[in-house]
mmCIF file of C-alpha atoms in Angstrom:
data_model
loop_
_atom_site.group_PDB
_atom_site.id
_atom_site.type_symbol
_atom_site.label_atom_id
_atom_site.label_comp_id
_atom_site.label_asym_id
_atom_site.label_seq_id
_atom_site.Cartn_x
_atom_site.Cartn_y
_atom_site.Cartn_z
ATOM 1 C CA MET A 1 107.100 96.156 39.397
ATOM 2 C CA SER A 2 108.512 93.507 41.721
ATOM 3 C CA PHE A 3 108.694 89.901 40.615
ATOM 4 C CA GLU A 4 106.210 88.765 43.265
ATOM 5 C CA LEU A 5 103.591 91.406 42.302
ATOM 6 C CA PHE A 6 104.015 90.577 38.574
ATOM 7 C CA VAL A 7 103.331 86.897 39.121
ATOM 8 C CA ALA A 8 100.422 87.607 41.517
ATOM 9 C CA LEU A 9 98.752 89.879 38.942
ATOM 10 C CA ARG A 10 99.387 87.349 36.226
ATOM 11 C CA TYR A 11 97.697 84.573 38.225
ATOM 12 C CA LEU A 12 94.870 86.773 39.158
ATOM 13 C CA PHE A 13 93.861 88.260 35.824
ATOM 14 C CA ALA A 14 95.233 85.689 33.281
ATOM 15 C CA ARG A 15 92.716 83.318 31.778
ATOM 16 C CA ARG A 16 92.588 80.027 33.718
ATOM 17 C CA ARG A 17 91.579 76.528 32.798
ATOM 18 C CA GLN A 18 89.650 76.433 36.040
ATOM 19 C CA THR A 19 86.782 78.882 35.487
ATOM 20 C CA PHE A 20 85.430 77.967 38.906
ATOM 21 C CA ILE A 21 88.340 79.632 40.599
ATOM 22 C CA SER A 22 87.650 82.890 38.770
ATOM 23 C CA VAL A 23 83.994 82.774 39.846
ATOM 24 C CA ILE A 24 85.155 82.327 43.543
ATOM 25 C CA SER A 25 87.501 85.279 43.048
ATOM 26 C CA VAL A 26 84.619 87.473 41.796
ATOM 27 C CA THR A 27 82.467 86.315 44.680
ATOM 28 C CA SER A 28 85.229 87.172 47.158
ATOM 29 C CA ILE A 29 85.509 90.667 45.688
ATOM 30 C CA LEU A 30 81.728 91.206 45.743
ATOM 31 C CA GLY A 31 81.595 89.837 49.372
ATOM 32 C CA VAL A 32 84.211 92.324 50.566
ATOM 33 C CA ALA A 33 82.525 95.151 48.543
ATOM 34 C CA LEU A 34 79.106 94.579 49.986
ATOM 35 C CA GLY A 35 80.491 94.399 53.548
ATOM 36 C CA VAL A 36 82.417 97.620 53.178
ATOM 37 C CA ALA A 37 79.412 99.362 51.509
ATOM 38 C CA SER A 38 77.019 98.152 54.314
ATOM 39 C CA LEU A 39 79.403 99.401 56.952
ATOM 40 C CA ILE A 40 79.680 102.795 55.260
ATOM 41 C CA VAL A 41 75.953 103.250 54.942
ATOM 42 C CA VAL A 42 74.884 101.922 58.340
ATOM 43 C CA LEU A 43 77.614 103.772 60.328
ATOM 44 C CA GLY A 44 76.750 106.919 58.321
ATOM 45 C CA VAL A 45 73.021 106.646 59.301
ATOM 46 C CA MET A 46 73.962 105.835 62.955
ATOM 47 C CA ASN A 47 76.205 108.958 63.073
ATOM 48 C CA GLY A 48 73.411 110.958 61.499
ATOM 49 C CA PHE A 49 70.864 109.852 64.062
ATOM 50 C CA THR A 50 73.310 110.427 66.987
ATOM 51 C CA THR A 51 74.318 113.909 65.753
ATOM 52 C CA ASP A 52 70.704 114.902 65.058
ATOM 53 C CA LEU A 53 69.656 113.722 68.516
ATOM 54 C CA ARG A 54 72.604 115.499 70.177
ATOM 55 C CA ASP A 55 71.748 118.781 68.343
ATOM 56 C CA LYS A 56 68.156 118.537 69.390
ATOM 57 C CA ILE A 57 69.019 117.863 73.015
ATOM 58 C CA LEU A 58 71.563 120.751 73.110
ATOM 59 C CA GLY A 59 69.094 122.999 71.333
ATOM 60 C CA ALA A 60 66.632 122.669 74.260
ATOM 61 C CA ASN A 61 69.272 122.354 76.959
ATOM 62 C CA ALA A 62 72.458 124.089 77.844
ATOM 63 C CA HIS A 63 75.889 122.500 77.479
ATOM 64 C CA GLY A 64 76.258 122.691 81.273
ATOM 65 C CA ILE A 65 74.617 123.941 84.451
ATOM 66 C CA VAL A 66 75.910 125.343 87.723
ATOM 67 C CA MET A 67 73.697 124.566 90.699
ATOM 68 C CA SER A 68 73.886 124.557 94.453
ATOM 69 C CA ALA A 69 73.682 121.541 96.694
ATOM 70 C CA ASP A 70 71.492 123.653 99.029
ATOM 71 C CA ARG A 71 67.741 123.447 98.379
ATOM 72 C CA THR A 72 67.509 127.242 98.556
ATOM 73 C CA GLY A 73 69.071 127.611 95.089
ATOM 74 C CA LEU A 74 71.175 130.643 94.116
ATOM 75 C CA THR A 75 70.696 134.085 95.421
ATOM 76 C CA ASP A 76 73.821 135.938 93.944
ATOM 77 C CA ALA A 77 73.392 134.924 90.305
ATOM 78 C CA PRO A 78 74.832 138.108 88.654
ATOM 79 C CA HIS A 79 78.147 137.809 90.460
ATOM 80 C CA LEU A 80 78.278 134.161 89.702
ATOM 81 C CA ILE A 81 77.605 134.695 86.070
ATOM 82 C CA ASP A 82 80.442 137.221 85.756
ATOM 83 C CA LYS A 83 82.842 134.580 87.102
ATOM 84 C CA ILE A 84 81.531 131.928 84.739
ATOM 85 C CA ARG A 85 81.848 134.066 81.706
ATOM 86 C CA GLN A 86 85.558 134.667 82.486
ATOM 87 C CA VAL A 87 86.308 131.024 82.280
ATOM 88 C CA ASP A 88 88.200 129.830 79.206
ATOM 89 C CA GLY A 89 85.866 127.933 76.796
ATOM 90 C CA VAL A 90 82.625 129.463 78.031
ATOM 91 C CA ARG A 91 80.613 131.063 75.289
ATOM 92 C CA GLY A 92 77.629 132.338 77.278
ATOM 93 C CA ALA A 93 75.816 132.091 80.677
ATOM 94 C CA THR A 94 72.256 132.800 81.793
ATOM 95 C CA PRO A 95 70.277 132.203 84.995
ATOM 96 C CA PHE A 96 67.344 129.857 85.008
ATOM 97 C CA ILE A 97 64.523 128.613 87.233
ATOM 98 C CA TYR A 98 63.334 125.019 86.915
ATOM 99 C CA SER A 99 60.071 123.558 88.240
ATOM 100 C CA GLU A 100 57.009 121.632 87.319
ATOM 101 C CA VAL A 101 53.534 123.164 87.119
ATOM 102 C CA MET A 102 50.149 122.492 85.557
ATOM 103 C CA LEU A 103 49.036 124.253 82.412
ATOM 104 C CA SER A 104 45.261 124.840 82.300
ATOM 105 C CA THR A 105 43.193 125.942 79.235
ATOM 106 C CA PRO A 106 39.518 125.649 78.383
ATOM 107 C CA HIS A 107 40.391 122.486 76.390
ATOM 108 C CA GLY A 108 42.193 120.642 79.063
ATOM 109 C CA VAL A 109 45.034 120.428 81.635
ATOM 110 C CA LYS A 110 48.588 119.212 81.048
ATOM 111 C CA GLY A 111 51.698 118.977 83.260
ATOM 112 C CA LEU A 112 54.456 121.362 82.202
ATOM 113 C CA VAL A 113 58.143 121.526 82.875
ATOM 114 C CA LEU A 114 58.500 125.223 83.511
ATOM 115 C CA ARG A 115 61.721 127.065 82.692
ATOM 116 C CA GLY A 116 62.120 130.589 83.845
ATOM 117 C CA ILE A 117 64.811 132.356 81.679
ATOM 118 C CA ASP A 118 66.337 135.773 81.057
ATOM 119 C CA PRO A 119 64.941 136.835 77.564
ATOM 120 C CA GLN A 120 68.092 138.873 76.862
ATOM 121 C CA THR A 121 70.763 136.292 77.597
ATOM 122 C CA ALA A 122 69.015 132.955 77.201
ATOM 123 C CA PRO A 123 69.146 132.850 73.354
ATOM 124 C CA SER A 124 72.934 132.879 73.460
ATOM 125 C CA VAL A 125 72.790 129.647 75.533
ATOM 126 C CA LEU A 126 69.638 127.836 74.277
ATOM 127 C CA GLY A 127 69.518 127.377 70.490
ATOM 128 C CA ILE A 128 65.847 126.526 70.594
ATOM 129 C CA LEU A 129 64.986 130.164 71.409
ATOM 130 C CA SER A 130 66.727 131.407 68.268
ATOM 131 C CA ASN A 131 64.559 129.269 65.872
ATOM 132 C CA MET A 132 61.019 129.456 67.046
ATOM 133 C CA THR A 133 58.187 128.660 64.636
ATOM 134 C CA LYS A 134 55.985 131.477 65.975
ATOM 135 C CA GLY A 135 56.647 134.536 68.122
ATOM 136 C CA ASP A 136 59.893 135.790 69.671
ATOM 137 C CA VAL A 137 61.668 135.271 72.904
ATOM 138 C CA ALA A 138 61.695 139.036 73.433
ATOM 139 C CA ASP A 139 57.954 138.889 73.953
ATOM 140 C CA LEU A 140 58.525 137.229 77.360
ATOM 141 C CA ALA A 141 59.690 140.572 78.736
ATOM 142 C CA PRO A 142 56.987 142.171 80.876
ATOM 143 C CA ARG A 143 54.785 144.632 78.998
ATOM 144 C CA THR A 144 54.062 147.972 80.739
ATOM 145 C CA GLY A 145 51.731 150.806 79.969
ATOM 146 C CA ALA A 146 52.394 154.526 79.873
ATOM 147 C CA ASP A 147 52.296 154.737 83.669
ATOM 148 C CA GLY A 148 54.770 151.876 84.065
ATOM 149 C CA ALA A 149 52.221 149.443 85.378
ATOM 150 C CA PRO A 150 51.975 145.957 83.840
ATOM 151 C CA SER A 151 49.630 145.772 80.824
ATOM 152 C CA GLY A 152 48.195 142.331 80.443
ATOM 153 C CA PRO A 153 49.412 138.966 81.689
ATOM 154 C CA PRO A 154 53.039 137.727 81.343
ATOM 155 C CA GLY A 155 54.003 135.689 78.314
ATOM 156 C CA VAL A 156 54.745 132.007 77.977
ATOM 157 C CA ILE A 157 56.366 129.980 75.170
ATOM 158 C CA ILE A 158 55.262 126.343 74.667
ATOM 159 C CA GLY A 159 55.979 123.532 72.250
ATOM 160 C CA ASP A 160 53.884 122.912 69.098
ATOM 161 C CA GLU A 161 52.715 119.471 70.266
ATOM 162 C CA LEU A 162 51.422 120.934 73.516
ATOM 163 C CA ALA A 163 49.763 123.813 71.681
ATOM 164 C CA GLN A 164 47.936 121.444 69.295
ATOM 165 C CA ARG A 165 46.854 119.085 72.142
ATOM 166 C CA LEU A 166 45.343 121.978 74.157
ATOM 167 C CA GLY A 167 44.069 123.925 71.144
ATOM 168 C CA VAL A 168 45.956 127.161 71.830
ATOM 169 C CA VAL A 169 47.723 129.612 69.511
ATOM 170 C CA VAL A 170 49.826 132.781 69.907
ATOM 171 C CA GLY A 171 47.634 135.154 71.796
ATOM 172 C CA SER A 172 45.590 132.518 73.769
ATOM 173 C CA ARG A 173 45.100 132.936 77.463
ATOM 174 C CA VAL A 174 46.244 130.019 79.799
ATOM 175 C CA ASN A 175 46.668 129.517 83.517
ATOM 176 C CA LEU A 176 49.710 128.108 85.276
ATOM 177 C CA LEU A 177 49.125 126.346 88.563
ATOM 178 C CA SER A 178 51.963 125.745 91.039
ATOM 179 C CA PRO A 179 51.374 122.593 93.094
ATOM 180 C CA ALA A 180 53.475 124.117 95.892
ATOM 181 C CA GLY A 181 50.598 126.543 96.533
ATOM 182 C CA GLN A 182 50.269 129.371 98.939
ATOM 183 C CA LYS A 183 49.235 129.333 102.553
ATOM 184 C CA THR A 184 45.784 130.770 103.260
ATOM 185 C CA SER A 185 43.483 130.746 106.294
ATOM 186 C CA ALA A 186 41.889 127.590 104.963
ATOM 187 C CA GLY A 187 45.198 125.814 104.429
ATOM 188 C CA PHE A 188 47.403 125.518 101.272
ATOM 189 C CA ALA A 189 45.749 126.400 97.939
ATOM 190 C CA PRO A 190 47.332 126.142 94.531
ATOM 191 C CA ARG A 191 48.950 129.324 93.262
ATOM 192 C CA ILE A 192 47.315 130.264 89.928
ATOM 193 C CA ARG A 193 48.515 132.916 87.489
ATOM 194 C CA PRO A 194 47.149 133.912 84.052
ATOM 195 C CA PHE A 195 49.592 133.924 81.149
ATOM 196 C CA MET A 196 49.374 134.658 77.397
ATOM 197 C CA VAL A 197 50.974 132.412 74.770
ATOM 198 C CA VAL A 198 53.493 134.596 73.003
ATOM 199 C CA GLY A 199 55.531 131.949 71.078
ATOM 200 C CA VAL A 200 55.611 128.406 69.856
ATOM 201 C CA PHE A 201 58.781 126.277 69.337
ATOM 202 C CA SER A 202 59.373 122.961 67.706
ATOM 203 C CA THR A 203 62.432 120.790 68.328
ATOM 204 C CA GLY A 204 61.225 117.634 66.591
ATOM 205 C CA MET A 205 61.425 115.699 69.815
ATOM 206 C CA PHE A 206 57.989 114.822 71.308
ATOM 207 C CA GLU A 207 59.267 114.931 74.901
ATOM 208 C CA TYR A 208 60.212 118.601 74.632
ATOM 209 C CA ASP A 209 57.497 119.753 72.326
ATOM 210 C CA SER A 210 54.746 118.375 74.588
ATOM 211 C CA SER A 211 55.928 119.184 78.005
ATOM 212 C CA LEU A 212 58.296 122.165 78.019
ATOM 213 C CA GLY A 213 57.445 125.830 78.512
ATOM 214 C CA PHE A 214 59.499 129.060 78.986
ATOM 215 C CA VAL A 215 58.558 132.169 80.974
ATOM 216 C CA SER A 216 60.550 135.133 82.254
ATOM 217 C CA LEU A 217 62.391 134.892 85.582
ATOM 218 C CA ASP A 218 60.060 137.381 87.289
ATOM 219 C CA ALA A 219 56.962 135.538 86.078
ATOM 220 C CA ALA A 220 58.433 132.204 87.244
ATOM 221 C CA ARG A 221 59.177 133.623 90.739
ATOM 222 C CA ASP A 222 55.648 134.911 90.930
ATOM 223 C CA VAL A 223 53.942 131.632 90.020
ATOM 224 C CA LEU A 224 56.263 129.624 92.164
ATOM 225 C CA GLY A 225 56.306 132.022 95.184
ATOM 226 C CA LEU A 226 60.076 132.481 95.126
ATOM 227 C CA PRO A 227 61.839 135.508 96.676
ATOM 228 C CA ASP A 228 63.263 138.277 94.481
ATOM 229 C CA GLY A 229 66.682 137.350 92.899
ATOM 230 C CA ALA A 230 66.276 133.593 93.517
ATOM 231 C CA VAL A 231 67.211 131.228 90.683
ATOM 232 C CA SER A 232 67.677 127.471 90.413
ATOM 233 C CA GLY A 233 71.082 127.807 88.761
ATOM 234 C CA VAL A 234 73.072 129.094 85.797
ATOM 235 C CA GLU A 235 73.088 127.517 82.358
ATOM 236 C CA LEU A 236 76.180 127.913 80.216
ATOM 237 C CA ALA A 237 77.268 127.310 76.607
ATOM 238 C CA VAL A 238 80.776 126.241 75.623
ATOM 239 C CA THR A 239 82.665 126.817 72.381
ATOM 240 C CA ASP A 240 83.416 123.084 71.834
ATOM 241 C CA VAL A 241 80.652 120.766 72.968
ATOM 242 C CA TYR A 242 83.002 117.756 73.047
ATOM 243 C CA LYS A 243 85.078 119.489 75.675
ATOM 244 C CA ALA A 244 82.145 120.348 77.952
ATOM 245 C CA ASP A 245 83.582 118.169 80.619
ATOM 246 C CA GLU A 246 86.894 119.996 80.734
ATOM 247 C CA VAL A 247 85.148 123.361 80.789
ATOM 248 C CA ALA A 248 82.821 122.100 83.605
ATOM 249 C CA GLU A 249 85.894 121.345 85.762
ATOM 250 C CA ARG A 250 87.312 124.823 85.170
ATOM 251 C CA VAL A 251 83.924 126.398 85.989
ATOM 252 C CA THR A 252 83.685 124.435 89.238
ATOM 253 C CA ARG A 253 87.152 125.693 90.339
ATOM 254 C CA ALA A 254 86.265 129.276 89.328
ATOM 255 C CA VAL A 255 82.954 129.389 91.385
ATOM 256 C CA GLY A 256 84.647 128.028 94.464
ATOM 257 C CA GLY A 257 83.402 124.449 94.603
ATOM 258 C CA TYR A 258 81.002 123.107 97.267
ATOM 259 C CA PRO A 259 78.127 123.843 97.756
ATOM 260 C CA LEU A 260 78.248 124.746 94.052
ATOM 261 C CA TYR A 261 78.705 122.085 91.435
ATOM 262 C CA THR A 262 78.694 121.834 87.630
ATOM 263 C CA ARG A 263 77.171 119.209 85.355
ATOM 264 C CA HIS A 264 77.651 118.900 81.632
ATOM 265 C CA TRP A 265 75.449 117.525 78.872
ATOM 266 C CA MET A 266 77.551 114.328 78.334
ATOM 267 C CA GLU A 267 77.044 113.474 82.049
ATOM 268 C CA MET A 268 73.362 114.290 82.099
ATOM 269 C CA ASN A 269 72.661 112.164 78.966
ATOM 270 C CA ALA A 270 75.250 109.557 79.567
ATOM 271 C CA ASN A 271 72.890 106.556 79.398
ATOM 272 C CA LEU A 272 71.327 107.647 76.193
ATOM 273 C CA PHE A 273 74.458 108.215 74.232
ATOM 274 C CA ALA A 274 76.082 105.056 75.744
ATOM 275 C CA ALA A 275 73.169 103.087 74.363
ATOM 276 C CA LEU A 276 73.532 104.712 70.946
ATOM 277 C CA LYS A 277 77.253 103.990 70.921
ATOM 278 C CA LEU A 278 76.624 100.388 71.923
ATOM 279 C CA GLU A 279 74.104 99.993 69.157
ATOM 280 C CA LYS A 280 76.525 101.497 66.622
ATOM 281 C CA THR A 281 79.241 99.051 67.810
ATOM 282 C CA ALA A 282 76.945 96.105 67.598
ATOM 283 C CA MET A 283 75.820 96.977 64.103
ATOM 284 C CA ALA A 284 79.476 97.433 63.075
ATOM 285 C CA VAL A 285 80.417 93.965 64.453
ATOM 286 C CA ILE A 286 77.543 92.316 62.681
ATOM 287 C CA LEU A 287 78.334 93.952 59.355
ATOM 288 C CA VAL A 288 82.054 93.085 59.682
ATOM 289 C CA LEU A 289 81.010 89.532 59.461
ATOM 290 C CA ILE A 290 79.956 90.197 55.777
ATOM 291 C CA VAL A 291 83.574 91.172 55.150
ATOM 292 C CA LEU A 292 84.690 88.114 57.031
ATOM 293 C CA VAL A 293 82.663 85.894 54.731
ATOM 294 C CA GLY A 294 84.359 87.626 51.725
ATOM 295 C CA SER A 295 87.780 86.914 53.315
ATOM 296 C CA PHE A 296 86.895 83.225 53.774
ATOM 297 C CA SER A 297 86.250 83.175 50.029
ATOM 298 C CA ILE A 298 89.743 84.508 49.562
ATOM 299 C CA ILE A 299 91.099 81.532 51.459
ATOM 300 C CA THR A 300 89.105 79.193 49.153
ATOM 301 C CA THR A 301 90.275 80.969 46.056
ATOM 302 C CA LEU A 302 93.962 80.834 47.053
ATOM 303 C CA VAL A 303 93.835 77.209 48.304
ATOM 304 C CA MET A 304 92.389 76.086 44.991
ATOM 305 C CA LEU A 305 94.836 78.215 43.057
ATOM 306 C CA VAL A 306 97.730 76.571 44.996
ATOM 307 C CA MET A 307 96.379 73.276 43.966
ATOM 308 C CA GLU A 308 96.094 74.294 40.363
ATOM 309 C CA LYS A 309 99.544 75.961 40.207
ATOM 310 C CA THR A 310 101.559 73.305 42.076
ATOM 311 C CA ARG A 311 103.601 72.536 39.000
ATOM 312 C CA ASP A 312 104.217 76.270 38.377
ATOM 313 C CA ILE A 313 105.341 76.736 41.943
ATOM 314 C CA ALA A 314 107.714 73.798 41.697
ATOM 315 C CA ILE A 315 109.265 75.205 38.528
ATOM 316 C CA LEU A 316 109.653 78.694 40.006
ATOM 317 C CA MET A 317 111.355 77.244 43.068
ATOM 318 C CA SER A 318 113.705 75.085 40.878
ATOM 319 C CA MET A 319 114.635 78.237 38.979
ATOM 320 C CA GLY A 320 115.729 79.969 42.148
ATOM 321 C CA ALA A 321 112.588 81.463 43.643
ATOM 322 C CA THR A 322 112.797 81.403 47.408
ATOM 323 C CA ARG A 323 109.994 80.181 49.730
ATOM 324 C CA GLY A 324 109.576 83.802 50.926
ATOM 325 C CA MET A 325 108.967 84.873 47.304
ATOM 326 C CA ILE A 326 106.387 82.209 46.734
ATOM 327 C CA ARG A 327 104.659 83.144 49.992
ATOM 328 C CA ARG A 328 104.586 86.815 48.969
ATOM 329 C CA ILE A 329 103.115 86.014 45.575
ATOM 330 C CA PHE A 330 99.957 84.490 47.116
ATOM 331 C CA MET A 331 99.752 87.053 49.832
ATOM 332 C CA LEU A 332 99.877 89.810 47.331
ATOM 333 C CA GLN A 333 97.196 88.048 45.237
ATOM 334 C CA GLY A 334 94.804 87.882 48.172
ATOM 335 C CA THR A 335 95.596 91.433 49.111
ATOM 336 C CA VAL A 336 94.827 92.594 45.614
ATOM 337 C CA ILE A 337 91.509 90.918 45.781
ATOM 338 C CA GLY A 338 90.829 92.665 49.126
ATOM 339 C CA ALA A 339 91.903 95.962 47.762
ATOM 340 C CA ILE A 340 89.663 95.775 44.728
ATOM 341 C CA GLY A 341 86.691 94.706 46.899
ATOM 342 C CA THR A 342 87.366 97.541 49.379
ATOM 343 C CA CYS A 343 87.580 100.151 46.632
ATOM 344 C CA LEU A 344 84.291 98.887 45.025
ATOM 345 C CA GLY A 345 82.756 98.950 48.548
ATOM 346 C CA TYR A 346 83.803 102.507 49.021
ATOM 347 C CA ALA A 347 82.373 103.583 45.660
ATOM 348 C CA LEU A 348 79.069 101.723 46.351
ATOM 349 C CA GLY A 349 78.740 102.813 49.962
ATOM 350 C CA LEU A 350 79.584 106.466 49.353
ATOM 351 C CA GLY A 351 77.304 106.596 46.344
ATOM 352 C CA VAL A 352 74.351 105.142 48.270
ATOM 353 C CA ALA A 353 75.032 107.508 51.165
ATOM 354 C CA GLU A 354 75.074 110.498 48.884
ATOM 355 C CA LEU A 355 71.762 109.447 47.274
ATOM 356 C CA LEU A 356 70.168 109.032 50.726
ATOM 357 C CA LYS A 357 71.483 112.403 51.776
ATOM 358 C CA ARG A 358 70.471 114.279 48.551
ATOM 359 C CA TYR A 359 67.071 112.652 47.588
ATOM 360 C CA GLN A 360 65.891 111.388 51.014
ATOM 361 C CA PHE A 361 63.925 108.554 49.280
ATOM 362 C CA ILE A 362 63.545 106.501 52.565
ATOM 363 C CA LYS A 363 60.876 108.219 54.637
ATOM 364 C CA LEU A 364 60.383 107.614 58.380
ATOM 365 C CA PRO A 365 56.908 107.744 60.099
ATOM 366 C CA HIS A 366 56.110 111.179 61.398
ATOM 367 C CA GLY A 367 55.718 111.283 65.184
ATOM 368 C CA VAL A 368 57.757 108.215 65.828
ATOM 369 C CA TYR A 369 61.179 109.603 64.919
ATOM 370 C CA SER A 370 62.607 113.073 65.289
ATOM 371 C CA LEU A 371 63.231 113.123 61.472
ATOM 372 C CA ASP A 372 61.164 112.307 58.497
ATOM 373 C CA HIS A 373 64.093 110.704 56.595
ATOM 374 C CA LEU A 374 67.283 108.784 57.175
ATOM 375 C CA PRO A 375 69.999 111.199 58.191
ATOM 376 C CA VAL A 376 73.524 110.414 56.923
ATOM 377 C CA LEU A 377 76.778 111.805 58.424
ATOM 378 C CA LEU A 378 80.005 110.279 57.074
ATOM 379 C CA GLN A 379 82.998 110.721 59.414
ATOM 380 C CA TRP A 380 86.501 110.172 58.142
ATOM 381 C CA PRO A 381 87.712 108.248 61.225
ATOM 382 C CA ASP A 382 84.975 105.654 60.505
ATOM 383 C CA MET A 383 85.787 105.519 56.880
ATOM 384 C CA LEU A 384 89.506 104.919 57.645
ATOM 385 C CA ALA A 385 88.585 102.236 60.308
ATOM 386 C CA ILE A 386 86.348 100.432 57.736
ATOM 387 C CA GLY A 387 89.073 100.348 55.056
ATOM 388 C CA ALA A 388 91.753 99.316 57.553
ATOM 389 C CA SER A 389 89.590 96.483 59.001
ATOM 390 C CA SER A 390 88.644 95.231 55.557
ATOM 391 C CA MET A 391 92.201 95.143 54.346
ATOM 392 C CA LEU A 392 93.410 93.552 57.576
ATOM 393 C CA LEU A 393 90.855 90.672 57.332
ATOM 394 C CA CYS A 394 91.742 90.094 53.702
ATOM 395 C CA PHE A 395 95.420 90.016 54.526
ATOM 396 C CA VAL A 396 94.962 87.606 57.379
ATOM 397 C CA ALA A 397 93.054 85.364 54.981
ATOM 398 C CA THR A 398 96.063 85.018 52.768
ATOM 399 C CA ILE A 399 98.492 83.731 55.451
ATOM 400 C CA TYR A 400 97.476 80.065 55.502
ATOM 401 C CA PRO A 401 97.269 79.463 51.681
ATOM 402 C CA ALA A 402 100.493 81.389 51.219
ATOM 403 C CA ARG A 403 102.337 79.288 53.825
ATOM 404 C CA GLN A 404 100.999 76.081 52.238
ATOM 405 C CA ALA A 405 102.281 77.208 48.842
ATOM 406 C CA ALA A 406 105.744 78.071 50.228
ATOM 407 C CA SER A 407 105.935 74.657 52.049
ATOM 408 C CA LEU A 408 105.798 72.682 48.804
ATOM 409 C CA GLU A 409 108.768 70.501 47.829
ATOM 410 C CA PRO A 410 109.687 71.025 44.148
ATOM 411 C CA ALA A 411 110.796 67.434 43.616
ATOM 412 C CA GLU A 412 107.602 66.001 45.112
ATOM 413 C CA ALA A 413 105.457 68.437 43.259
ATOM 414 C CA LEU A 414 107.005 67.571 39.883
ATOM 415 C CA ARG A 415 107.084 63.865 40.448
ATOM 416 C CA TYR A 416 103.240 63.509 40.365
ATOM 417 C CA GLU A 417 102.609 65.939 37.623
#
């Protein structure tokens, strides 16, 4: 143990005549600990919300889409999908049709975002289709009788919120109305097609569960009046969701560029995730102020300690201790206070986070949030940043008192003792 550390620990833990200084030291430690614990818990909850929201968005949407700048859409989807699947980083690709229609039932009418999908390849891209609450995506495939003719209406999959609002269940008959309509002798009339509900999904997000529906590609073309083989674009899934932008660039080059273009999930949801990131940063800055209050207490502790130990400092310097050694003594003492507070903060914060994760004793109102409890996700980069910022603030707080202690003149200090 070095001389400076020995004296610093001696000053910190030895019994003092000034009990008030010890109280301030304990307050400093508790201030740092509470700040660190608050940062750990709040950032863990923010990470949990962001990750949960991202997973729900990516469950109902693809990681990227390839579309055409022409309003006619894509007409050579199979050849395009073969090219996309050969791109490094692409895990799956499937064609889709996107439009807006009206869903009509005996209990009411509701606008619906209609997604035409391929029942065979879509589950490899859209996670929502692999975890439905009722039914199966394979039921979207057209049903045929013994003579090969269609038997019954095509199937549709809707969200549970929409099913509850319109009072339909699996097996219910509904009608889809296309506003584009079809030309008749009396003008344009809405195109109406009967469908049967063959599945219900639940994402936990009201926007998707109340307004999204899936049908097969052929059924979507029929209700929208599109020609055979026409699709709106191609959806793709990537192996690493955080590298979707890099994969999107490679896909764009592979498909030949304009008029085809590629968009990825980070670009399509940029505003939402930017707002979440800003909120996380704002909360971190606010909570760092708690650590800053603890570091100010360290300044008070060390200043008062320098005043109490003026005679001891003068004796040490007269015995050969250099000003650098005196400075390091008080810097080490403040750093030890910060280290103890940071360690206690880690223990408290990680403990509370684990309790929140395991017992979920803080419940959220159903229907307002996508979860019924506080999600907690601890990320090691955040944990390291919290510890580093706490120790940095505590170290900076020691500079002024340490310099004041090192600037004392031994003769002047002993003269007035």
